[in-house]
XYZ file of C-alpha atoms in Angstrom:
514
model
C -20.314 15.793 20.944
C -17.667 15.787 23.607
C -13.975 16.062 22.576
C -11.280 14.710 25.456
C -7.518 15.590 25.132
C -4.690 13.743 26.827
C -0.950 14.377 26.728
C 1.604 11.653 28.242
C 4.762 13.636 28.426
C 7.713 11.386 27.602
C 5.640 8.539 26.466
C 7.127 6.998 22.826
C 4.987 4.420 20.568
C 6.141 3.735 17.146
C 4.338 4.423 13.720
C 3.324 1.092 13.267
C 2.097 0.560 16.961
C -0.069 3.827 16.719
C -1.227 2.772 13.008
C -2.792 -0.025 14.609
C -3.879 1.855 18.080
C -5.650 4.219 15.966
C -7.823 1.931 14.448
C -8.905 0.124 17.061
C -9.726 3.178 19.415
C -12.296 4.319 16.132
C -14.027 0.863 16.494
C -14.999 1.631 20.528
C -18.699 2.324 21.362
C -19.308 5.795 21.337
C -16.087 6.932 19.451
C -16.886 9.160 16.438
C -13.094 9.614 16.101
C -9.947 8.840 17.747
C -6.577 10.265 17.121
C -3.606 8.706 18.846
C -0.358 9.663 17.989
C 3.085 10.989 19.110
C 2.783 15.271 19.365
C 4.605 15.961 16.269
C 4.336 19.506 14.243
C 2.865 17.525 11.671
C 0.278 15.739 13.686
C -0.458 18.926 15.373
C -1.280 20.591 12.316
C -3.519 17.767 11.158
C -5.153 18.134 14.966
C -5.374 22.298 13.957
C -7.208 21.307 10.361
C -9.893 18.903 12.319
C -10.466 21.958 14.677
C -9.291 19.849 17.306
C -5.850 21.318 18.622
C -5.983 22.931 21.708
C -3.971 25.422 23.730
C -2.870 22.318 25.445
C -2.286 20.305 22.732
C -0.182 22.777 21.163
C 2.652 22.580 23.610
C 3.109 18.718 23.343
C 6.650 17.888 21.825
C 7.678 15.026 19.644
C 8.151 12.786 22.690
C 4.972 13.107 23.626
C 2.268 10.753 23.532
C -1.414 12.501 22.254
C -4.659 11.216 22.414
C -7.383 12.872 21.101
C -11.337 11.553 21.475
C -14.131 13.177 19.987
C -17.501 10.924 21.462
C -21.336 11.338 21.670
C -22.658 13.195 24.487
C -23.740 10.251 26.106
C -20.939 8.178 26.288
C -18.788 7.559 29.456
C -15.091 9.117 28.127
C -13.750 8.227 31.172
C -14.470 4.148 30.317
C -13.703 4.819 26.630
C -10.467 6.579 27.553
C -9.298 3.877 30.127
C -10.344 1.088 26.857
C -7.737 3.042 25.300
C -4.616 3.041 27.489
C -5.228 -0.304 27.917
C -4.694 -0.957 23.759
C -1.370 0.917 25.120
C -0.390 -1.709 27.432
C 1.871 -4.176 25.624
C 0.959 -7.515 27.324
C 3.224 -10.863 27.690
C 2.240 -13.534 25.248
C 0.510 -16.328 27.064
C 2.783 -19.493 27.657
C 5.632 -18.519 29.452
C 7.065 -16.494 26.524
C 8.215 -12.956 27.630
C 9.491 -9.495 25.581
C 12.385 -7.645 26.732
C 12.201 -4.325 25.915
C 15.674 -2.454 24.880
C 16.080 1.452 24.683
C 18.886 1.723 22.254
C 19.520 -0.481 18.896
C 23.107 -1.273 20.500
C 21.606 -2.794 23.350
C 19.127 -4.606 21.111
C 22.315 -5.915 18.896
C 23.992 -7.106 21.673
C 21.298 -8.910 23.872
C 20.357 -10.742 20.182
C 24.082 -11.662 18.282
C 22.331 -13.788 16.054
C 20.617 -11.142 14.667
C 21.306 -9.605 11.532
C 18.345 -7.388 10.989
C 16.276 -4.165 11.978
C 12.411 -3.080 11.596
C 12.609 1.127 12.087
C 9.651 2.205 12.638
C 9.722 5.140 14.261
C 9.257 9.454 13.305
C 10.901 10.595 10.257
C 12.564 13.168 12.133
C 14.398 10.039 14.183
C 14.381 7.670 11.823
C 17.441 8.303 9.864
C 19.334 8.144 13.050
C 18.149 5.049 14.178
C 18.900 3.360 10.928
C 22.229 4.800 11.090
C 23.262 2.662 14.367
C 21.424 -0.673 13.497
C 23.694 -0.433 10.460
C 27.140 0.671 12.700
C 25.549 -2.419 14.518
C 26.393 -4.277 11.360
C 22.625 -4.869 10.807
C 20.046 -4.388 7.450
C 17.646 -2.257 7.853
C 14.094 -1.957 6.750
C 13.091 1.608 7.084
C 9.301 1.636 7.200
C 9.568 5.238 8.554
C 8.580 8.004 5.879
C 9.224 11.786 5.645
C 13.041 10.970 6.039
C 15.227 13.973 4.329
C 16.472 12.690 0.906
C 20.001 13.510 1.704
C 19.713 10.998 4.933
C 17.958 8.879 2.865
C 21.443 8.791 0.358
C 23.797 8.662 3.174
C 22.129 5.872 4.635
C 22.031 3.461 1.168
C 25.591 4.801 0.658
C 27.288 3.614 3.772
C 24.753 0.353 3.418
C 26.645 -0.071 -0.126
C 30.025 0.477 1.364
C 29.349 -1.944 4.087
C 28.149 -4.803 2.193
C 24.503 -4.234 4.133
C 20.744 -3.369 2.841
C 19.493 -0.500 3.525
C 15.686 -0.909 2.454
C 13.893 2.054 2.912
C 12.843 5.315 3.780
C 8.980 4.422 3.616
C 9.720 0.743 2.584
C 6.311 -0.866 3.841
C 6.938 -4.561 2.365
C 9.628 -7.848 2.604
C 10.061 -11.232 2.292
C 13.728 -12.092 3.631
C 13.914 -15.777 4.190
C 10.499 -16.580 3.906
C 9.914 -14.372 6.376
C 7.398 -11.419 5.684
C 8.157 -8.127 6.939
C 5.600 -5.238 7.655
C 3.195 -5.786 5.389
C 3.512 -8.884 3.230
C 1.847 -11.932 1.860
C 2.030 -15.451 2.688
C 3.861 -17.083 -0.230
C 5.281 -20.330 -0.876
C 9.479 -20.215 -1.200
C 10.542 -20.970 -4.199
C 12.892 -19.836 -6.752
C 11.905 -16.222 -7.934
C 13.449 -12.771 -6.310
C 11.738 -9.599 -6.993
C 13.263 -6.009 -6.041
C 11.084 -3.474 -5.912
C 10.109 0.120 -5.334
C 6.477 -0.099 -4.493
C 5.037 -2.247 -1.547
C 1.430 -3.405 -3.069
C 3.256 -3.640 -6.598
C 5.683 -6.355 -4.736
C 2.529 -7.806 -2.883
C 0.585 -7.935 -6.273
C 3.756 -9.441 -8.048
C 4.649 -12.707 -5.348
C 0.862 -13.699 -4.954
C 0.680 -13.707 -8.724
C 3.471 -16.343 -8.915
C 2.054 -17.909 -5.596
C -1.014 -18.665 -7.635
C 1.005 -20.078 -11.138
C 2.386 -22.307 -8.622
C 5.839 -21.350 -7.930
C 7.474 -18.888 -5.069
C 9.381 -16.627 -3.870
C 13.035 -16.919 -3.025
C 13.717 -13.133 -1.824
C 11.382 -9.736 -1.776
C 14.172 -7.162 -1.068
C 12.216 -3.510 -1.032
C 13.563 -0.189 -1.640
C 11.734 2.451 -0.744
C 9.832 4.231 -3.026
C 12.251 7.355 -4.109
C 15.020 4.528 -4.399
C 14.482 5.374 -8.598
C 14.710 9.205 -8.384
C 17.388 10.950 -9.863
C 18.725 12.241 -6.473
C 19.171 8.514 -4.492
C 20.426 7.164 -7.943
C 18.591 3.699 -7.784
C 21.495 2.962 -5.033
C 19.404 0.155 -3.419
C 17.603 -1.661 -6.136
C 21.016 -2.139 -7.808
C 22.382 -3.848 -4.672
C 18.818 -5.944 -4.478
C 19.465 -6.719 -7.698
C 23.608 -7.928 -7.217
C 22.311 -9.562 -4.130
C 19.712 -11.793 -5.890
C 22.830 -12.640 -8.574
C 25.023 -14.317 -6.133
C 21.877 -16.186 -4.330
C 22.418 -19.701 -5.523
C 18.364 -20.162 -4.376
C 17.228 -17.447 -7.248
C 17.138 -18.289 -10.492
C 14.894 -15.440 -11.820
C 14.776 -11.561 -11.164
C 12.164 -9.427 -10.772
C 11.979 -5.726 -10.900
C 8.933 -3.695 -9.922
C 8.978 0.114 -10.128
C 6.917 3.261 -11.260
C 8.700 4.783 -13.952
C 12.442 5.691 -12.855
C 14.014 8.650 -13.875
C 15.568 8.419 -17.362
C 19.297 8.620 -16.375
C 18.724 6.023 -12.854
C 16.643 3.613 -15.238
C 19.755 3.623 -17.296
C 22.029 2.332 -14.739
C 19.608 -0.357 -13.383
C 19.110 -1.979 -16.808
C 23.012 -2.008 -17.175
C 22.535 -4.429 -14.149
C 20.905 -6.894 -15.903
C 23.606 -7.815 -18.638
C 26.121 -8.812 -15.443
C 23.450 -10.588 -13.517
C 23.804 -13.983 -15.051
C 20.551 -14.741 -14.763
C 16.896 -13.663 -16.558
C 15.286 -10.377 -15.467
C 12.104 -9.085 -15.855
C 11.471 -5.727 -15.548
C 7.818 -4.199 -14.630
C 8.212 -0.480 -14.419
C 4.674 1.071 -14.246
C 4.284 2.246 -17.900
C 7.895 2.043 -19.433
C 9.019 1.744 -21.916
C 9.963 -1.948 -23.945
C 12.749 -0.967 -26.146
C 15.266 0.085 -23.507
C 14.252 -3.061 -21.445
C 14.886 -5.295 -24.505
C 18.151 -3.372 -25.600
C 19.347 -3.927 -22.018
C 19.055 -7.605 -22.476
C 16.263 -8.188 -20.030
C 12.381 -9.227 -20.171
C 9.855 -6.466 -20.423
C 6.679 -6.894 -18.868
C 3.604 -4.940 -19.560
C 1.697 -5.576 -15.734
C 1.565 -7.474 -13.145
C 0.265 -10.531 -14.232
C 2.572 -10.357 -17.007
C 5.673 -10.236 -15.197
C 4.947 -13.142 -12.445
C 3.819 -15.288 -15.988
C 6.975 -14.699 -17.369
C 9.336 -14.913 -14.329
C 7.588 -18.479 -13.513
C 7.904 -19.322 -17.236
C 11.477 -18.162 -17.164
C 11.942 -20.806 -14.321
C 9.733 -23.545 -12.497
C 7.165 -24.096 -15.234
C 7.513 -22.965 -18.908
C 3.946 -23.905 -19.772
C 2.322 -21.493 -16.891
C -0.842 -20.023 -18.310
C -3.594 -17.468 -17.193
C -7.361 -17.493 -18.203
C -8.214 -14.115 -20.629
C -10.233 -11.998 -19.910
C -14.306 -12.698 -20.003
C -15.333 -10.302 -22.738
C -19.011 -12.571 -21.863
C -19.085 -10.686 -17.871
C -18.069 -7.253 -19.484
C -21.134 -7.489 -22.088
C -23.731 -8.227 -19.554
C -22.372 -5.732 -17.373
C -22.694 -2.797 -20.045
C -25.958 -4.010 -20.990
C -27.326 -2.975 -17.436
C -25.890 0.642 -17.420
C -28.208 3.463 -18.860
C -26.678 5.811 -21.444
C -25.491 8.456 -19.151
C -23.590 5.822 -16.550
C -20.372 6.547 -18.365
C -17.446 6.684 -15.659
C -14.985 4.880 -13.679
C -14.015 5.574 -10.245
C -11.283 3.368 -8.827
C -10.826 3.903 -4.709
C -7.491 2.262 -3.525
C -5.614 1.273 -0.933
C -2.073 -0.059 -3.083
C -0.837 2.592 -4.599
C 0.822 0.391 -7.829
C -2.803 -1.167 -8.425
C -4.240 2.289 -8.549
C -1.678 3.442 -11.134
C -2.295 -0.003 -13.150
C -5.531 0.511 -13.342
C -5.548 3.845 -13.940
C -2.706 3.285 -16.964
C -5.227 0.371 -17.985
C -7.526 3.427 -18.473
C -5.282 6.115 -20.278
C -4.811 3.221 -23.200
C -8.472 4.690 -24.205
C -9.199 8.087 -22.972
C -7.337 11.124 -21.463
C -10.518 12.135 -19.343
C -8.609 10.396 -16.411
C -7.847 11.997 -13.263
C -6.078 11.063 -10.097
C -3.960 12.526 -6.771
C -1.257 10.129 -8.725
C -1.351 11.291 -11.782
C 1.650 12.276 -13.541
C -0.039 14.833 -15.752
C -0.419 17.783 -13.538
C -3.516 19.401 -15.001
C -5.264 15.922 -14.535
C -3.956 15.729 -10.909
C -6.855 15.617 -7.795
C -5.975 15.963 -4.064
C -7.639 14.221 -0.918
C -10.630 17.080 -1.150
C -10.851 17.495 -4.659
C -14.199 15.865 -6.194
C -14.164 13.184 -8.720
C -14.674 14.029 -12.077
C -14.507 11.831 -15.585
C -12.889 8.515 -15.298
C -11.446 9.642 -11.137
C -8.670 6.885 -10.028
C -7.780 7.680 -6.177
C -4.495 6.282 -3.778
C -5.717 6.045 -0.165
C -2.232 5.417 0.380
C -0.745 8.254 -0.548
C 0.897 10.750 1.673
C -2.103 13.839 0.838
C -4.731 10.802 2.367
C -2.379 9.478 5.162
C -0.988 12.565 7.045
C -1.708 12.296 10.529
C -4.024 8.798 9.796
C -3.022 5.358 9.696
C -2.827 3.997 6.194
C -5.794 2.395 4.169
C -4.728 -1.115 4.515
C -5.235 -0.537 8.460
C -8.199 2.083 8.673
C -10.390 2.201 5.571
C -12.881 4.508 7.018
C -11.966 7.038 4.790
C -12.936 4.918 1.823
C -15.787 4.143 3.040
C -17.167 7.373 3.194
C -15.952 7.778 -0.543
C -17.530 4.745 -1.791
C -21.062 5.525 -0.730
C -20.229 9.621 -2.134
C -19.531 8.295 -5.553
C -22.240 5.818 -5.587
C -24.323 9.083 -5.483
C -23.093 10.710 -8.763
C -25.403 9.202 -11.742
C -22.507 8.777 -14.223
C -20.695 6.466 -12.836
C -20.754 3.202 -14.335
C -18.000 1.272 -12.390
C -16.799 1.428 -8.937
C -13.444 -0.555 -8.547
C -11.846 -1.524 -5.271
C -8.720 -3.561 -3.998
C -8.621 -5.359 -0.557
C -5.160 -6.285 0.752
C -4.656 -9.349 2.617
C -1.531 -10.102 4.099
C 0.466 -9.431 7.595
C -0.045 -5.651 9.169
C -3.373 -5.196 6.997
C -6.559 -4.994 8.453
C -8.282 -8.218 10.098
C -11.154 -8.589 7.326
C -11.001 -5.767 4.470
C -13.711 -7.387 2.844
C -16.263 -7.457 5.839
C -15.474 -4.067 6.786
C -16.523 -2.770 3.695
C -19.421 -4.530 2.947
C -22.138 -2.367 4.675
C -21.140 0.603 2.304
C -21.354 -1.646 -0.763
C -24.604 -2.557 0.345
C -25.149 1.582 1.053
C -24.191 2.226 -2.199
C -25.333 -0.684 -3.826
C -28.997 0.784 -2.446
C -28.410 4.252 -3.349
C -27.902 3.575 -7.108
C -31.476 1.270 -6.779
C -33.048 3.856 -5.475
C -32.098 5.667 -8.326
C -33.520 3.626 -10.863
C -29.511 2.203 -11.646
C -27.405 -0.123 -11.600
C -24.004 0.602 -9.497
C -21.296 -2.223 -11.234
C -18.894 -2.859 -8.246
C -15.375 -4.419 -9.099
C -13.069 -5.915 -5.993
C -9.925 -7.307 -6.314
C -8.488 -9.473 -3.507
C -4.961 -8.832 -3.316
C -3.725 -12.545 -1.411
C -3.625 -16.050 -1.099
C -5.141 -18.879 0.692
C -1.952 -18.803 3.281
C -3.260 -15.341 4.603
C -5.558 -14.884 7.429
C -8.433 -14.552 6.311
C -7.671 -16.773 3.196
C -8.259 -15.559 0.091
C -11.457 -17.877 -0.930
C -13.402 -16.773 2.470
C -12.623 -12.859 1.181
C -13.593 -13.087 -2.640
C -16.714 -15.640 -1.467
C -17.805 -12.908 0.497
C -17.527 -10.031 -1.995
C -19.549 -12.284 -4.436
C -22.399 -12.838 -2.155
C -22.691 -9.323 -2.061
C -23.421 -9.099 -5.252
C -19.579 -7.424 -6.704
C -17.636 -8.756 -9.599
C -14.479 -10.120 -8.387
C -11.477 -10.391 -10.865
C -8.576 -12.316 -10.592
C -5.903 -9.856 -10.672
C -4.235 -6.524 -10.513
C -4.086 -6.452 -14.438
C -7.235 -7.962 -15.029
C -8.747 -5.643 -12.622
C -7.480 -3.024 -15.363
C -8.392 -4.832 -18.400
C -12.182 -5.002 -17.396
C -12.631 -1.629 -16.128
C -10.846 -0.440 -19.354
C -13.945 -2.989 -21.945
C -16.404 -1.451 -19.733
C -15.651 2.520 -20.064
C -14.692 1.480 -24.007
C -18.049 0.012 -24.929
C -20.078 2.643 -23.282
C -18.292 6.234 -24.872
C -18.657 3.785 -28.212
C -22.212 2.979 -27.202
């Protein structure tokens, strides 16, 4: 093993650039890991936990550029480096086309007066900043950015409010403003739904749901995922939601959120008796009664809440297919006595929690690094144990690593762990199509089906594999090339986040009754 350290002082790349930098540099020949990122205390310390910082290393500031390789003794670093800084090296589009490149949002603003909006992407310690001229630039803002303060987080949505502007974000990682998708998104059809939400994969989940009924999507306005919490007040989703009332192209609301906090869920639901128009509300295991009291439409998943926004509007007979009690049956009938559990490995953090909630309707053995029950709560090293449901996406998984939807590698090396542990009965997996996601989820992950697939055989087992393609056929690659795939290879693909759930949920049921 030979480990090669580079610093370029002065030398800024945004999240999203370095997300995607990352992953590519780990494909290389001869790269058993790459780390490229700007020389933050936070990257550093990931660097100082991989036994990889250096004296060196340890002096590089925030505006510094790092790039750490770690490759087999026989490999040329000096070739593998130079393939690297040349994934640096932003290159004109073929054609004529050129990109000007502006160092301050004010010069950005006024080289571009047509434009009205701004994609931060940059350190949480600048982020807040930046946001904070593209809005005195009279722009919105999409934050992607995360580990911004709370309190600039507040400031930010409250001079937004005051200005009439959107301010969606901190750590806002999917949008749809005027058919146009932003970050990471799906390729919908327009049409006459909007949907605010507080979760990125639960917004993705939500619009190709109503892609496939038929109808579309007017607006996806995000907010950041501590939008709800009881400090930031809900500031932004109650603007999404005033916004989507005076849009004369919406005619139904949607709202997607984990559970607020009591008092902020409160104030959103008093938005939906002024709205003038039918709401339905999808907060990650809430509660009915205070939806219904508020006047609005309660939805108990996913599915259920694109069914009834598309009922609400384009097409009041809109139906889904239930759930094939036939596929669960044969499956359990292939499992020996002891193949009892369910591990789900995700990359959207909302279809983790609705399958894991799909789950808690029939046991309490459930444990995940999301779960709200602390003594049931795993981190990133923690093993799996009972029914284990596990976010890739979240922050204990991500620090210092590009997110699953980009680099899956770390769920790879999962899948084929728990494949070894002769309990389990189900694996379940999502795969995220969509713009900013990875090229082919599907393909990438099909040698460690096949690993685990053989591990479980060798065994004397059978391993049950579940995938959900989260998509449509607008996305590259479609939808019907990824799910066509996963079924050659042998895995049972559902047709949604909820049914995805459902069937995990008959399978763990009729084997503790068994």
């Amino acid at each position: 093993m030979s480990i090669t350290a580079v610093i370029k002082k002065n030398t800024y790349f945004d999240s999203v650039s370095l997300m995607s930098i990352s992953t590519k540099a780990n494909t290389l020949d001869g790269v058993d890991q790459a780390f490229v990122a700007m020389g933050t205390e936070m990257n550093k310390g990931v660097l100082g936990n991989l036994g990889l910082l250096t004296t060196e290393l340890e002096d590089a500031t925030n505006g510094d550029l790092v790039i750490v390789l770690v490759t087999r003794e026989d490999t040329d670093t000096e070739q593998v480096l130079s393939e690297v800084e040349a994934l640096l090296v932003h290159k004109k589009p073929a054609g004529g086309a050129h990109t000007v490149t502006h160092r301050t949002v004010a010069a950005a603003a006024a080289d571009n007066p047509d434009a009205n909006l701004a994609v931060i992407a940059v350190n949480g310690a600048y982020a807040g900043r930046e946001a904070r001229k593209a809005l005195e630039n009279n722009l919105h803002v999409m934050l992607f950015s995360d580990n911004v303060p709370v309190e600039e987080e507040i400031a930010l949505k409250r001079y937004a409010h005051d200005h009439g502007l959107l301010m969606m974000g901190p750590d806002c990682g999917t949008a749809i403003i005027n058919n146009v998708a932003l970050c990471f998104g799906n390729a919908v059809r327009p049409g006459s739904v909007g949907v605010v939400a507080a979760s990125g994969t639960g917004a993705q989940e939500v619009s190709v749901r109503i892609h496939a009924l038929g109808a579309g999507i007017s607006q996806l306005i995000g907010t950041g995922g501590r939008d709800l919490s009881e400090q930031v007040g809900g500031i932004m989703m109650i603007d999404g939601i005033r916004a989507l009332a005076a849009d004369p192209a919406t005619d139904v609301i949607v709202l997607v959120s984990k559970p607020p906090a009591p008092a902020v869920e409160k104030r959103v639901l008093a938005e939906i008796a002024t709205a003038g128009k039918p709401v339905v509300v999808y907060f990650v295991g809430g509660s009915r009664d205070a939806v219904v009291e508020a006047g609005g439409h309660f939805a108990t998943g996913s599915q259920d809440a694109a069914l009834q926004a598309v009922r609400l509007g384009a097409d009041p007979r809109a139906d889904v297919e239930p759930l094939d009690s036939e596929r669960v049956d044969e499956v359990v009938s292939r499992l020996a006595p002891h193949q009892r559990f369910v591990r789900g490995l995700f990359c959207g953090g909302t279809l983790c929690d609705e399958s894991m909630y799909s789950l808690l309707d029939i046991s309490d053995n459930v444990w995940s690094n999301i779960q709200k029950s602390p003594e049931r709560r795993l981190t990133a090293d923690s093993p799996s144990t009972g029914h284990t449901f596990l976010d890739f996406g979240d922050d204990d998984f991500t620090n210092g690593r590009p997110h699953p939807m980009i680099d899956p590698s770390l769920r790879l090396a999962r899948l084929v762990e728990e494949a070894k542990d002769p309990q389990v009965a189900v694996i379940v997996m999502d795969f995220v199509l969509g713009f900013g996601a990875h090229e082919d989820p599907v393909g990438v992950t099909l040698p460690a089906i096949a690993q685990a697939q053989r591990i479980a055989a060798q065994d004397g087992r059978h391993l049950e594999i579940v995938g959900y393609v989260l998509g449509t056929d607008l996305d590259t690659p479609a939808l019907g090339e990824q799910v066509a795939a996963l079924a050659a290879a042998g895995v049972t693909v559902t047709r949604s986040s909820t049914e995805t759930g459902a069937f995990a949920r008959e399978i763990a049921r009729k084997v503790q009754t068994a």
